[in-house]
PDB file of C-alpha atoms in Angstrom:
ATOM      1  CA  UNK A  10       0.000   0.000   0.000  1.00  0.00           C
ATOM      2  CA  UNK A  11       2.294   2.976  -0.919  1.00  0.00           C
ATOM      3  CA  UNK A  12       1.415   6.557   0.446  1.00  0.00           C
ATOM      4  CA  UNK A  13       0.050   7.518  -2.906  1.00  0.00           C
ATOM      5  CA  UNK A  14      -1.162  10.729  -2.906  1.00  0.00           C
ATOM      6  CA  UNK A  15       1.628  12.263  -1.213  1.00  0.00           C
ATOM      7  CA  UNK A  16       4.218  12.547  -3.434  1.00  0.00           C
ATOM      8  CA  UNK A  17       2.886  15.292  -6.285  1.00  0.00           C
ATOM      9  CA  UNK A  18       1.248  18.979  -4.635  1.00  0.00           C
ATOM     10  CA  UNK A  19      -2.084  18.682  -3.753  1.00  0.00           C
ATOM     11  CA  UNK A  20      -4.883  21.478  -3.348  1.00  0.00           C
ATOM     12  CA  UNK A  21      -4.966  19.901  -0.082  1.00  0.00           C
ATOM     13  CA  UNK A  22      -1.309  21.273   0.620  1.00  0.00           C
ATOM     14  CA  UNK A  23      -2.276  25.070  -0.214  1.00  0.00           C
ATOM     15  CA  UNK A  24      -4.646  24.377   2.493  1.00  0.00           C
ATOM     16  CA  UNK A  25      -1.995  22.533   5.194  1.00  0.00           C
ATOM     17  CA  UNK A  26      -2.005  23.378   8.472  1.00  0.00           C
ATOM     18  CA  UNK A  27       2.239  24.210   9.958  1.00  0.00           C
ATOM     19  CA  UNK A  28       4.008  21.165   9.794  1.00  0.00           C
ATOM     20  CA  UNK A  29       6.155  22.174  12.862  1.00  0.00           C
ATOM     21  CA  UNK A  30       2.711  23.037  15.231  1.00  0.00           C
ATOM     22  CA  UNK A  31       1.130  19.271  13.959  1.00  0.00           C
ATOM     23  CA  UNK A  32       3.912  17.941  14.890  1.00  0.00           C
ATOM     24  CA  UNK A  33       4.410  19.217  18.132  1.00  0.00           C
ATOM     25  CA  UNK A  34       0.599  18.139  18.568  1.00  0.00           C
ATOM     26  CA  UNK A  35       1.951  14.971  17.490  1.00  0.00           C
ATOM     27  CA  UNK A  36       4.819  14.053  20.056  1.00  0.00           C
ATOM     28  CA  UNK A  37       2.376  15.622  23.021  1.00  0.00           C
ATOM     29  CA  UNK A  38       0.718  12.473  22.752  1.00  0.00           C
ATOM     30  CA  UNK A  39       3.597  10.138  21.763  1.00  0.00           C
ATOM     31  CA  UNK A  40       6.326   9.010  24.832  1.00  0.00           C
ATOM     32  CA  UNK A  41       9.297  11.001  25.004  1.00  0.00           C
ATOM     33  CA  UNK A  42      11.988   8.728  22.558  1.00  0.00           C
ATOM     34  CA  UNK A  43       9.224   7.908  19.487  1.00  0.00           C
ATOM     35  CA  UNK A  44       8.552   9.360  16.126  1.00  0.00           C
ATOM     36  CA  UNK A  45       6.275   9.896  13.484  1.00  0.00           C
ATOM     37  CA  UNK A  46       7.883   9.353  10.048  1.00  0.00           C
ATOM     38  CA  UNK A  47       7.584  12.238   7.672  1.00  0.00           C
ATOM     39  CA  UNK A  48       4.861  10.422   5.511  1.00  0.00           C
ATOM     40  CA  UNK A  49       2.671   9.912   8.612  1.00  0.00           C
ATOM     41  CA  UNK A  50       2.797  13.759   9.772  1.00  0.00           C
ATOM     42  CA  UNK A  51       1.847  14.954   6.193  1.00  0.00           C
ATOM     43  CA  UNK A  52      -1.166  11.746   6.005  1.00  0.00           C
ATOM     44  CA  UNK A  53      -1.995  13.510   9.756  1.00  0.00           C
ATOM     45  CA  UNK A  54      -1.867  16.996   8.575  1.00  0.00           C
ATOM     46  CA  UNK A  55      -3.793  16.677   5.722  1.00  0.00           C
ATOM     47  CA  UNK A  56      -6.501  14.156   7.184  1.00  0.00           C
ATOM     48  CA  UNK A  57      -6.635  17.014   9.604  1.00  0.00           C
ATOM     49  CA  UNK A  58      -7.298  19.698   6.839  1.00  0.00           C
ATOM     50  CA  UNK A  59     -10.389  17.755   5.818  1.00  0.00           C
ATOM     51  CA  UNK A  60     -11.550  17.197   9.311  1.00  0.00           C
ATOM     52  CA  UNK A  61     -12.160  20.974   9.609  1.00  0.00           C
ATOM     53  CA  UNK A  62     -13.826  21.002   5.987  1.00  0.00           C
ATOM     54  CA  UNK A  63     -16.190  17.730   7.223  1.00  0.00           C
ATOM     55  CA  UNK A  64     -16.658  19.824  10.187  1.00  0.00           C
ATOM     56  CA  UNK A  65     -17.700  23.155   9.031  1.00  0.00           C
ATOM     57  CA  UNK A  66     -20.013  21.609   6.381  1.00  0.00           C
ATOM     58  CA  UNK A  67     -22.483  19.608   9.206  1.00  0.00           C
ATOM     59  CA  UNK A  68     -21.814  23.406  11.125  1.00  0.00           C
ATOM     60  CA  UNK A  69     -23.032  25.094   8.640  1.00  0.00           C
ATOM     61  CA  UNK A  70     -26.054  23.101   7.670  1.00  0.00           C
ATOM     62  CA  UNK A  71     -27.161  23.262  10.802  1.00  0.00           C
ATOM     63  CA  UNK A  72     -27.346  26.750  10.997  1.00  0.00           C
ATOM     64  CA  UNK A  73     -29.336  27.479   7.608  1.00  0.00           C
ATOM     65  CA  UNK A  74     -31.473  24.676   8.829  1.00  0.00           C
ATOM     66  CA  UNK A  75     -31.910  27.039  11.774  1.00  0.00           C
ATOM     67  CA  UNK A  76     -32.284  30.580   9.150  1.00  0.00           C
ATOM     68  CA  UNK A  77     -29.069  31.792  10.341  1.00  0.00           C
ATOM     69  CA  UNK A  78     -26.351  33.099   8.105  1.00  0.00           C
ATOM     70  CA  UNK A  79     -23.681  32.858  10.834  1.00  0.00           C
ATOM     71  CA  UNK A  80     -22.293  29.658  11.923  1.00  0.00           C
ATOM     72  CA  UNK A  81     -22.801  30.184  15.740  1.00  0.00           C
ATOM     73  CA  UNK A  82     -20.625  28.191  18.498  1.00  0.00           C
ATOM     74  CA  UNK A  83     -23.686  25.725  19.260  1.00  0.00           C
ATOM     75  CA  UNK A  84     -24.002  24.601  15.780  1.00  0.00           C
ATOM     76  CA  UNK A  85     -20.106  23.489  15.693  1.00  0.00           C
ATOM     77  CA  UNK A  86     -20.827  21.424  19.260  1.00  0.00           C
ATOM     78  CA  UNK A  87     -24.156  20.420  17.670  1.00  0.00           C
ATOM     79  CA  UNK A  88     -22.015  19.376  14.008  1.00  0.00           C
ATOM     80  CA  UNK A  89     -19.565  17.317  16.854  1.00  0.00           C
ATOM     81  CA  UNK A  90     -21.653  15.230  17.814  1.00  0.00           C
ATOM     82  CA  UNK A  91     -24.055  14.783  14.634  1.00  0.00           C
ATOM     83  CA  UNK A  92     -19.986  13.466  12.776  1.00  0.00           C
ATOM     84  CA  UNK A  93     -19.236  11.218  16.004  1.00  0.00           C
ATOM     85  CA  UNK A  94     -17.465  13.270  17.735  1.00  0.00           C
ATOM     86  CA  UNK A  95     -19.651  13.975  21.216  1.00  0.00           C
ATOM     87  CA  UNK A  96     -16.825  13.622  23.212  1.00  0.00           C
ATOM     88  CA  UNK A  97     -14.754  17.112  21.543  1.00  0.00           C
ATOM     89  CA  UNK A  98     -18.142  18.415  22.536  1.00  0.00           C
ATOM     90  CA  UNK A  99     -18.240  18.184  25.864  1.00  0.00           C
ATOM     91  CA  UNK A 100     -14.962  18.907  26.310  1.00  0.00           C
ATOM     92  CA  UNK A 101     -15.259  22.064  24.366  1.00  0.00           C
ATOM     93  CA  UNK A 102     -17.700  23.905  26.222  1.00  0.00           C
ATOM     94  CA  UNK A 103     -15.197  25.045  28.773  1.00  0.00           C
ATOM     95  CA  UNK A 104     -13.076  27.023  26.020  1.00  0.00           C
ATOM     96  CA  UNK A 105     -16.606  28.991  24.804  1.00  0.00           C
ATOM     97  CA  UNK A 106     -16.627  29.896  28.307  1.00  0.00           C
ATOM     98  CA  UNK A 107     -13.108  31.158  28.864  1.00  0.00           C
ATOM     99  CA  UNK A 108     -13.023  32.410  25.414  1.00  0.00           C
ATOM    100  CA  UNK A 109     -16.900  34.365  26.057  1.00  0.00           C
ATOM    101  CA  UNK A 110     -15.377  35.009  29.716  1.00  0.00           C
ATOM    102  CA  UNK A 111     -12.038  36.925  28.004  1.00  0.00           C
ATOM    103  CA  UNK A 112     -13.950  38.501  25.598  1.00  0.00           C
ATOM    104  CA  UNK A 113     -15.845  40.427  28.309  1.00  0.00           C
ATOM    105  CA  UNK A 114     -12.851  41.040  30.261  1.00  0.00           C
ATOM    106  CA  UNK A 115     -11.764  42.936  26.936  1.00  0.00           C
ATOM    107  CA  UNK A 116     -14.967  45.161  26.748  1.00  0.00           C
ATOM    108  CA  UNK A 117     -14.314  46.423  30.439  1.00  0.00           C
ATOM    109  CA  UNK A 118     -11.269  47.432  30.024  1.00  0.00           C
ATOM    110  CA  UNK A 119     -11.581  49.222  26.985  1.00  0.00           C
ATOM    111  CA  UNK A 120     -11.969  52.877  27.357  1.00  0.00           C
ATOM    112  CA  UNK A 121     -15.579  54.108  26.566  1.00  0.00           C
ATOM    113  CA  UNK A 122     -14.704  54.246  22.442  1.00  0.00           C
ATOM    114  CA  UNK A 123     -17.474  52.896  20.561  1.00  0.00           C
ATOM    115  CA  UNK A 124     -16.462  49.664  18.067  1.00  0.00           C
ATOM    116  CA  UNK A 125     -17.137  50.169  14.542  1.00  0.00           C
TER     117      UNK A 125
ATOM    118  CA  UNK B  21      -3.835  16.817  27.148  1.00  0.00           C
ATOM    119  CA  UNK B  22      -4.766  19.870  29.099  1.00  0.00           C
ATOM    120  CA  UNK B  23      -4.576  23.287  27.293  1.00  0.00           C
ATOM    121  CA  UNK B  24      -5.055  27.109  28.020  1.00  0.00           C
ATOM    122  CA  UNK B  25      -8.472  27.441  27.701  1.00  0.00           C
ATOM    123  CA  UNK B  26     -10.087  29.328  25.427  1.00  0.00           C
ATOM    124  CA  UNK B  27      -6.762  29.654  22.954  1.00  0.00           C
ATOM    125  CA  UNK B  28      -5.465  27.439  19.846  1.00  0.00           C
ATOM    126  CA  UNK B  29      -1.878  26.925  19.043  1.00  0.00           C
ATOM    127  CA  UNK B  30      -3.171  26.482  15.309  1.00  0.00           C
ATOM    128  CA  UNK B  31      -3.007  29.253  13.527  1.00  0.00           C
ATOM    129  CA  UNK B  32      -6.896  30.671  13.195  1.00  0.00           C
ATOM    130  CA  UNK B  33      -6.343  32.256   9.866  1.00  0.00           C
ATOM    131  CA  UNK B  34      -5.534  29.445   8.090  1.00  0.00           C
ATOM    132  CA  UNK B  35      -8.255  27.602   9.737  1.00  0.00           C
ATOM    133  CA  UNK B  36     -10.378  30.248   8.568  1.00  0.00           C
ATOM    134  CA  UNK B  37      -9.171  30.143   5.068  1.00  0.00           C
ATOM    135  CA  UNK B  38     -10.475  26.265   5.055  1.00  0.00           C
ATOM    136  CA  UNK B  39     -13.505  27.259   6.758  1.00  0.00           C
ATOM    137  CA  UNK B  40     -14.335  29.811   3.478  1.00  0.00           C
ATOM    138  CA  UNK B  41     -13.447  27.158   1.531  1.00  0.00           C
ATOM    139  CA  UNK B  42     -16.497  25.708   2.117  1.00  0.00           C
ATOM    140  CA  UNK B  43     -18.940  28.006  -0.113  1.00  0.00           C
ATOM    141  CA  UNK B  44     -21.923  27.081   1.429  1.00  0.00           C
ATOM    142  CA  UNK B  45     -20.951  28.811   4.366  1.00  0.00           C
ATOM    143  CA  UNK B  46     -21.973  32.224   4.437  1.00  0.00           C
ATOM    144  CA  UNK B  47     -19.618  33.725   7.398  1.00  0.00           C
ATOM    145  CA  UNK B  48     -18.283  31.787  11.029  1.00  0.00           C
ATOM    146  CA  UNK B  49     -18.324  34.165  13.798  1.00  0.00           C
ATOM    147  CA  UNK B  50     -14.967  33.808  15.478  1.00  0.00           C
ATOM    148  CA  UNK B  51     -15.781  31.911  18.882  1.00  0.00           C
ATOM    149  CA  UNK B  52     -16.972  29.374  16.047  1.00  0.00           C
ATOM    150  CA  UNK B  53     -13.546  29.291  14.625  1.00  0.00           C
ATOM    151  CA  UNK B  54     -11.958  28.909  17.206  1.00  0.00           C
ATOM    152  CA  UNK B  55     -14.023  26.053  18.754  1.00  0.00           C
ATOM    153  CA  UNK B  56     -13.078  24.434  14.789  1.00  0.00           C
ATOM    154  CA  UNK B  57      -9.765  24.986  15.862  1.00  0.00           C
ATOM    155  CA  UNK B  58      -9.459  23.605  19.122  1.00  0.00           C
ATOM    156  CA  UNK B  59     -11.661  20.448  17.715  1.00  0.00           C
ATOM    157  CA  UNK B  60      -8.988  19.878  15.067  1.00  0.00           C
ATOM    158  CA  UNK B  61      -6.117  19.862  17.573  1.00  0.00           C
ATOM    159  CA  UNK B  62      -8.051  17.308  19.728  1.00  0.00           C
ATOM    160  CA  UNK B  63      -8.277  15.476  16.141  1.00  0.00           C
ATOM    161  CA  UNK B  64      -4.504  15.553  15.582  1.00  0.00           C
ATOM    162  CA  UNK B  65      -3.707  13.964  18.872  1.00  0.00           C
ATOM    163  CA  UNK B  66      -6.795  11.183  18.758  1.00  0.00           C
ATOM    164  CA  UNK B  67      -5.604  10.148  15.140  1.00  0.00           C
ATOM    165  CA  UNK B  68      -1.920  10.327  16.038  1.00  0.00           C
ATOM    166  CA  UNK B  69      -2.433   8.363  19.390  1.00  0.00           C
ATOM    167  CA  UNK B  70      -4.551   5.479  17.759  1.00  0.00           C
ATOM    168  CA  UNK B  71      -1.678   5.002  14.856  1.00  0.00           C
ATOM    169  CA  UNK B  72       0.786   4.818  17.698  1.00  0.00           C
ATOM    170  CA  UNK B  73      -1.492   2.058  19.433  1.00  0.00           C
ATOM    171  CA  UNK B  74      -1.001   0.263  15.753  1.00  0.00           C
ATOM    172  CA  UNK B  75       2.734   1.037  16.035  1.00  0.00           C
ATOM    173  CA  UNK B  76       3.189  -0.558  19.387  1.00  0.00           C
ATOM    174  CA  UNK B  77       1.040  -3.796  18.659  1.00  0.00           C
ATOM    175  CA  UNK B  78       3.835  -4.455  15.825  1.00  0.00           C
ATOM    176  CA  UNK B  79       6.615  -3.485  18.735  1.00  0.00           C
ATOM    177  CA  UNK B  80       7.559  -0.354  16.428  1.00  0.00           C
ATOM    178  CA  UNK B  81       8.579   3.011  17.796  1.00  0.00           C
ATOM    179  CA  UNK B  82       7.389   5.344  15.376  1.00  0.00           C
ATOM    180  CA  UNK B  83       4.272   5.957  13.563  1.00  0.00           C
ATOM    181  CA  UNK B  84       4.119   4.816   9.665  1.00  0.00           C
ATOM    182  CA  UNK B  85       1.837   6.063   7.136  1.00  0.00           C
ATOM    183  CA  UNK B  86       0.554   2.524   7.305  1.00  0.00           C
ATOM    184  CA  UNK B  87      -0.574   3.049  11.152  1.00  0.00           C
ATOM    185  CA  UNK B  88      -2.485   5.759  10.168  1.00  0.00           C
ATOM    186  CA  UNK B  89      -4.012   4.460   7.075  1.00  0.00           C
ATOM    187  CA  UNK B  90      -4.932   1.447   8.733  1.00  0.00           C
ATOM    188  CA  UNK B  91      -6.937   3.679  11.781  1.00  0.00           C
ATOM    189  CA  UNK B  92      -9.051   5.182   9.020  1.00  0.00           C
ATOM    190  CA  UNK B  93      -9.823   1.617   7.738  1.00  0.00           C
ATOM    191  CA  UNK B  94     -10.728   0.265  11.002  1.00  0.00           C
ATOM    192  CA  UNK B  95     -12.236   3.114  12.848  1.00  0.00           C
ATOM    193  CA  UNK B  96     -15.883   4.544  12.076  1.00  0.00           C
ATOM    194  CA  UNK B  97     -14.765   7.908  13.552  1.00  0.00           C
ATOM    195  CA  UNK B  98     -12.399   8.615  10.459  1.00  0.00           C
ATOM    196  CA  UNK B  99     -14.753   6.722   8.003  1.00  0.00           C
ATOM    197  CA  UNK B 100     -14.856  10.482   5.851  1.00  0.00           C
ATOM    198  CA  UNK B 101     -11.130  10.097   5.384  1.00  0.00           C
ATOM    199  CA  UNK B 102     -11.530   7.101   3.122  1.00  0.00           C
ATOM    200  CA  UNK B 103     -10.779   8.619  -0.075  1.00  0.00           C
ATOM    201  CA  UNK B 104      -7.231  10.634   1.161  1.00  0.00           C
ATOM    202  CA  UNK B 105      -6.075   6.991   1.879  1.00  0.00           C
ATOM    203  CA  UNK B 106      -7.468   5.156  -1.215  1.00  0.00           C
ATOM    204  CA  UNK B 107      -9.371   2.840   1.214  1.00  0.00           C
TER     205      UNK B 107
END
């Protein structure tokens, strides 16, 4: 079974996340002396490329199905676990809060100027 | 893997530029991207530690292409990555 589409440049490379952060993603999960052979870290990277696309598109259905125009943060934790992925779900509601929680902390301290 | 909450290491603009991609998708507010993001780390480390699993079972060190190809074939969860592997 050779790695076949890796050799020529795919559209799928335009899109490719950084090599160096998957990586690093990578070896956080791998003990301290193993590898991941080059072929493997491109097959990750670009696997991970169409995650976000497979992602998005169950998002973003579920948000026209709902009249919205904007994909909202419940229809990517709805899109989760409609792909079979409940478990990123649940573990993904504490960064909306933090995130939601930071964004506030942003508003009060900026002086009374009023965003375009 | 814990991680700062409510941050990405991946870059969110490039994530964003495969979000447009997509041109059903009319606009993704940015809490919505970066959820995406965050997602798709958790991603990188589930598919990376399952073709390590692989690895181990055949006393190897390193993940192969074949580890990984061989998660998508046996795995439901990364059925929609079929076609990238020729499986």
């Amino acid at each position: 079974m050779d790695s076949t589409n890796t050799g020529e440049h795919t559209e799928l490379d335009d899109l490719a996340l950084p090599r160096s952060i998957v990586m690093r993603l990578i070896k956080q999960v791998l003990p301290q002396k193993s590898t991941a052979q080059k072929e493997a870290v491109k097959a990750i990277t670009n696997s991970a490329t169409l995650f976000i696309s497979y992602l998005t598109s169950a998002a973003g259905e579920i948000s026209s199905t709902n009249n919205r125009k904007i994909v909202m943060p419940q229809d990517v934790l709805g899109a989760l676990e409609e792909i079979e992925y409940p478990e990123f779900a649940n573990r993904l509601d504490a960064h909306l809060q933090a995130y939601e929680a930071s964004l506030k902390e942003k508003k009060l301290k900026l002086p009374q100027v009023d965003e375009d | 893997m814990e991680r700062p909450l409510g941050k990405t290491v991946l870059p969110l603009s490039r994530v964003k530029k495969i979000i447009k991609e997509d041109e059903d998708i009319h606009s993704c507010s940015n809490a919505s991207a970066l959820l995406v993001s965050v997602a798709t780390e958790m991603f990188i480390e589930k598919l990376a530690d399952q073709s390590f699993q692989l690895a181990k079972l055949q006393k190897r060190k390193g993940i192969q292409y074949r580890d990984v190809a061989d998660v998508v074939r046996k795995d439901d969860q990364f059925e929609f990555l079929s076609d990238l592997f020729s499986i």
